[in-house]
CSV table of C-alpha atoms in Angstrom, one decimal:
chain,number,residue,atom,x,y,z
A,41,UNK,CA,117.6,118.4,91.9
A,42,UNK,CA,116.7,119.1,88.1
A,43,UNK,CA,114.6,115.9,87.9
A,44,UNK,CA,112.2,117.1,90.6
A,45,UNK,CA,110.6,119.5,87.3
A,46,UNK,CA,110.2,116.6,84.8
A,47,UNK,CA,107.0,115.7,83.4
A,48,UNK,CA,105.6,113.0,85.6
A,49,UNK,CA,104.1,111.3,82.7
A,50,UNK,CA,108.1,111.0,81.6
A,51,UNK,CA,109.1,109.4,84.8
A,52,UNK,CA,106.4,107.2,84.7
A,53,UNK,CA,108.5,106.3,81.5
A,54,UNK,CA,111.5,105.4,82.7
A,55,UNK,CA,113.0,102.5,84.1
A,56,UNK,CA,113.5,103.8,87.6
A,57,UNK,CA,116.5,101.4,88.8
A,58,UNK,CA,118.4,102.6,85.9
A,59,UNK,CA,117.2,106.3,85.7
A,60,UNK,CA,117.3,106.7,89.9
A,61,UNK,CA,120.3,103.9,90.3
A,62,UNK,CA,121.9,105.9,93.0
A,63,UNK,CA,118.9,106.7,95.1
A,64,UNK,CA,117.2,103.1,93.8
A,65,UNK,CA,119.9,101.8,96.4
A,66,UNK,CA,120.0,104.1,98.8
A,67,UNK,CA,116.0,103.6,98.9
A,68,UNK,CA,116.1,99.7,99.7
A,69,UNK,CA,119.0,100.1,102.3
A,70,UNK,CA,116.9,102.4,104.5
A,71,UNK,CA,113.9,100.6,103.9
A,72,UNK,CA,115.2,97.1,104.4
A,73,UNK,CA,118.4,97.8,105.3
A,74,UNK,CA,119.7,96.9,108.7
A,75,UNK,CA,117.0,98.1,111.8
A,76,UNK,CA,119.6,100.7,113.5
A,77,UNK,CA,119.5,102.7,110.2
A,78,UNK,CA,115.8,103.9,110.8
A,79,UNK,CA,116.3,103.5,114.8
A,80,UNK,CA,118.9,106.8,113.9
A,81,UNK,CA,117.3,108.4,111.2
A,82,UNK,CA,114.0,108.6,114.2
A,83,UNK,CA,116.6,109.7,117.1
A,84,UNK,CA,117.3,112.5,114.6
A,85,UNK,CA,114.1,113.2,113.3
A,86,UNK,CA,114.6,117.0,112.2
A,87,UNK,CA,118.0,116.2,110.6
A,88,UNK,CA,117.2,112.7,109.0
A,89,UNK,CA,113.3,112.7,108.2
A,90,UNK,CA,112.3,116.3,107.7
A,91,UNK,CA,113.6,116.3,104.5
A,92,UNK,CA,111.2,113.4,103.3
A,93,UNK,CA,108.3,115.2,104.7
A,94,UNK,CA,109.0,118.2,103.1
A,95,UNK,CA,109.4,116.5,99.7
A,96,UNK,CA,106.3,114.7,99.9
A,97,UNK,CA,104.1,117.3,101.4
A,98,UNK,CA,105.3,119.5,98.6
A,99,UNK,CA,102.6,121.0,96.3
A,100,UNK,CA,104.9,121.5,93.6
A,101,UNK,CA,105.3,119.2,90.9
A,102,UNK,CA,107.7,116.1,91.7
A,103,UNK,CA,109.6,113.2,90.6
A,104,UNK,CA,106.9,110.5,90.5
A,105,UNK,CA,110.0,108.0,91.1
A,106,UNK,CA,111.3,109.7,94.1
A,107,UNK,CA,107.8,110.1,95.3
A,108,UNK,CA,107.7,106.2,94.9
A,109,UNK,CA,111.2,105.9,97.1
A,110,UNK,CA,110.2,108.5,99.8
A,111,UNK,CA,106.9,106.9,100.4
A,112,UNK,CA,108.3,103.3,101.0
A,113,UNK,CA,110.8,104.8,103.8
A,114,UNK,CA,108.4,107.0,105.2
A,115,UNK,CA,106.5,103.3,105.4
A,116,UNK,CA,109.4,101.7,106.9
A,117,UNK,CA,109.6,104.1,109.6
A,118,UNK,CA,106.0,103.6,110.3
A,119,UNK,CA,106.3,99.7,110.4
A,120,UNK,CA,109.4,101.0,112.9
A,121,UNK,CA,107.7,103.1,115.2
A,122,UNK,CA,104.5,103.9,113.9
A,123,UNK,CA,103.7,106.7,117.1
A,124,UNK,CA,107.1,108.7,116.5
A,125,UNK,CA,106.7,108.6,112.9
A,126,UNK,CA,103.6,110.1,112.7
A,127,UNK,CA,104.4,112.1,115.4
A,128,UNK,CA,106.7,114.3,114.2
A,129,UNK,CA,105.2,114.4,110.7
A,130,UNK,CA,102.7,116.3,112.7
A,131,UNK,CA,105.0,118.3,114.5
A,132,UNK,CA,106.9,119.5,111.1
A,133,UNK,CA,103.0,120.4,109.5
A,134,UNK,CA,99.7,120.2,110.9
A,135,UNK,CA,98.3,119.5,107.7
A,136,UNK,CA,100.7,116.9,106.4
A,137,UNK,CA,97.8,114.3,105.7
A,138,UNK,CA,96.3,117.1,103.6
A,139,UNK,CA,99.5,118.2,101.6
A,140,UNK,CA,100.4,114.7,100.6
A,141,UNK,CA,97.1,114.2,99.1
A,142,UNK,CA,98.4,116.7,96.3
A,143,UNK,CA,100.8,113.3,95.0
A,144,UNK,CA,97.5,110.8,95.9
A,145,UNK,CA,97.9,109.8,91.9
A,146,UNK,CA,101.4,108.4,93.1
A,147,UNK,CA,100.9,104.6,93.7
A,148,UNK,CA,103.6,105.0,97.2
A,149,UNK,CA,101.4,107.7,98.4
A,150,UNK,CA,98.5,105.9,97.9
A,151,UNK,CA,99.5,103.2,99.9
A,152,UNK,CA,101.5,105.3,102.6
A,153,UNK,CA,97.8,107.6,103.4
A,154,UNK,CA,96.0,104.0,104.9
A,155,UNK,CA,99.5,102.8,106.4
A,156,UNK,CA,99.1,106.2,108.7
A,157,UNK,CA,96.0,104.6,110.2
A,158,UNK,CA,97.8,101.1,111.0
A,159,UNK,CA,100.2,98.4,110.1
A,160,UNK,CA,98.7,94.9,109.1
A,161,UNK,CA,99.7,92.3,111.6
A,162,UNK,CA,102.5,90.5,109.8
A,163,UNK,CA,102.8,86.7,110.3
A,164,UNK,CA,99.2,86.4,110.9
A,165,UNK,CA,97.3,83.9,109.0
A,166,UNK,CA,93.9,86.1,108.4
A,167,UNK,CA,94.2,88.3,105.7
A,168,UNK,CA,92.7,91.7,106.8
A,169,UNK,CA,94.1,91.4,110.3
A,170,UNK,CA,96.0,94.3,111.4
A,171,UNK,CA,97.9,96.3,114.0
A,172,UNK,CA,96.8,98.6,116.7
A,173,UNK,CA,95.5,101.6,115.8
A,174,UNK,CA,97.1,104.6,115.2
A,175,UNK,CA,94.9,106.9,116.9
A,176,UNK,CA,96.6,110.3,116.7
A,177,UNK,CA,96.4,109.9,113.0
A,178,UNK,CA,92.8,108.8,112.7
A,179,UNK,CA,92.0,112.1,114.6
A,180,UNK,CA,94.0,114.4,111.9
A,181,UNK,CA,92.4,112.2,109.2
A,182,UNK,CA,88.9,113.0,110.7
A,183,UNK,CA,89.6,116.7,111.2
A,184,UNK,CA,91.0,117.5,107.8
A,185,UNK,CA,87.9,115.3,106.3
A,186,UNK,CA,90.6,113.4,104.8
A,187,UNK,CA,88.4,111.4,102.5
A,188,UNK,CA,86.4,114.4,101.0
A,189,UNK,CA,89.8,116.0,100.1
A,190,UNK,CA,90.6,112.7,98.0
A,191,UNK,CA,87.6,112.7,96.4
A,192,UNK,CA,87.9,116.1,96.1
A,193,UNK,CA,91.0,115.4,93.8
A,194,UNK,CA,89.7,113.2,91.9
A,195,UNK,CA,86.7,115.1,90.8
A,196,UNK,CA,88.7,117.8,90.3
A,197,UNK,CA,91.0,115.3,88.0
A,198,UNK,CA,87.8,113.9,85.7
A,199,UNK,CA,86.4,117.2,85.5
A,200,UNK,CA,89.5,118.6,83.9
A,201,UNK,CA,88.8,116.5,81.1
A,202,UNK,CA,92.0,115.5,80.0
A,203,UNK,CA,92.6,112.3,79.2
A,204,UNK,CA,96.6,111.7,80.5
A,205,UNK,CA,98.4,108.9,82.4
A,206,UNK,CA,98.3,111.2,85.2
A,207,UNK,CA,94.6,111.9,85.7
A,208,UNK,CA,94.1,107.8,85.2
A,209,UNK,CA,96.4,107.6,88.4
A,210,UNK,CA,95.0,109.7,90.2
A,211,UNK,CA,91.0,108.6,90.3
A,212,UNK,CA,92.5,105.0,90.2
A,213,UNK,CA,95.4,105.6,92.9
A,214,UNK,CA,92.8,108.0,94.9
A,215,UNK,CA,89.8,105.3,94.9
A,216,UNK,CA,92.3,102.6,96.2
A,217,UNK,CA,93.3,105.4,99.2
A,218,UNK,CA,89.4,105.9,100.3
A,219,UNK,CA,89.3,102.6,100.3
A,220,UNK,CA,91.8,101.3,102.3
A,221,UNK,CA,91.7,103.6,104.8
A,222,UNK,CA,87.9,102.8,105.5
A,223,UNK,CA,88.5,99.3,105.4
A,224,UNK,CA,92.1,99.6,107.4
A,225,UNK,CA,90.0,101.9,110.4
A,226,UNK,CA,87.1,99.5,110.3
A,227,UNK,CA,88.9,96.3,110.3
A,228,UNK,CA,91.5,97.0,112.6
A,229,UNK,CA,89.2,98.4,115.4
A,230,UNK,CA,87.5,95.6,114.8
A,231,UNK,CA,90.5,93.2,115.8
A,232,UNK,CA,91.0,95.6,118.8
A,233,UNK,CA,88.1,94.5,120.1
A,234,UNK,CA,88.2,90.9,119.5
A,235,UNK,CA,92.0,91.1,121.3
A,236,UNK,CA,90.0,92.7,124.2
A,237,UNK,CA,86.9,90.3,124.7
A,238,UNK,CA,89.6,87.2,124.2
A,239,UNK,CA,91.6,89.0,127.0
A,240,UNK,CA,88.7,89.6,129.2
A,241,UNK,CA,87.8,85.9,128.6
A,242,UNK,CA,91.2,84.6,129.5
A,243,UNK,CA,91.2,87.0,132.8
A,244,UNK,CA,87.9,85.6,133.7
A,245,UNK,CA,88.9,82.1,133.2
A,246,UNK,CA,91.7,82.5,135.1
A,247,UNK,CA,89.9,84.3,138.1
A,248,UNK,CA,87.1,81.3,138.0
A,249,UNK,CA,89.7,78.5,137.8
């Protein structure tokens, strides 16, 4: 793919539906498309995903569009099946948190690093309420000192002194990362145990009653 070596300030340029049309579509099927789509692509995981994991864990430079498309079905597949997804990713590399950190100044990278840690609870009325946990990944994030690699990055970006679109997105893009994976780990432990003492409550109502 010849657009996987163009400038990323020049894809950051272009109107992405009309310069990606093809995979613009093929992007929002998998993503939104009907469930059994992603229900296959994770029954097929080395066929199907690998190929997504190896473009975004690539340290070469990249399409900042396809980055964008990648990242919302790698998303997708979490908000699937969060414990496969992230299973596998692990299986393929053991530092897959780490290698995708390379493309933190893409916005969909960004927002896929704090996804890893878990989904917000959708329907739910409180604004930072989210999902369980995804433990295995808060491990790798701890290991690989995921938030020191980030701001790693983007010291590494403002001490470069150049002042591009692409150094701008990374400290921004990076910043928002460390952020929302603190608050996504804090917050949604925090639910956990609130589910657990309202459980233990109920159980000890019932018992008493």
């Amino acid at each position: 793919d010849s657009s996987d070596s163009s400038n990323l300030l020049f894809d950051y340029e272009q109107d992405a539906r009309t310069s990606y049309e093809f995979r613009y579509v093929i992007c929002l099927y998998l993503s939104y498309g009907p469930t059994i789509t992603r229900d296959k692509m994770l029954s097929q995981p080395h066929k199907l995903i690998r190929p997504l994991i190896q473009y975004i864990c690539s340290k070469g430079v990249r399409s900042a569009v396809v980055l964008e498309y990648v990242s919302r079905v790698i998303a997708s597949l979490l908000h699937q099946n969060a414990s496969l997804t992230v299973s596998f990713m692990l299986q393929m590399r053991h530092d897959v948190l780490k290698t995708m950190i390379h493309h933190v100044g893409c916005v969909g990278v960004s927002v896929l690093v704090p996804r890893l840690v878990c989904e917000r609870a959708f329907f739910d009325e409180e604004e930072l309420r989210f999902g369980k946990v995804n433990l295995q990944a808060v491990h790798i994030m701890a290991r690989d000192n995921l938030q020191m690699v980030i701001a790693e990055w983007i010291a590494r970006a403002v001490e470069s002194g150049v002042v591009v679109l692409t150094t701008s997105l990374t400290v921004e893009n990076g910043l928002n990362a460390m952020r929302n994976v603190s608050l996504r780990a804090m917050m949604a432990i925090a639910s956990q145990i609130e589910d657990q003492h309202a459980n233990s409550m109920q159980i000890n109502h019932n018992t008493s009653s």
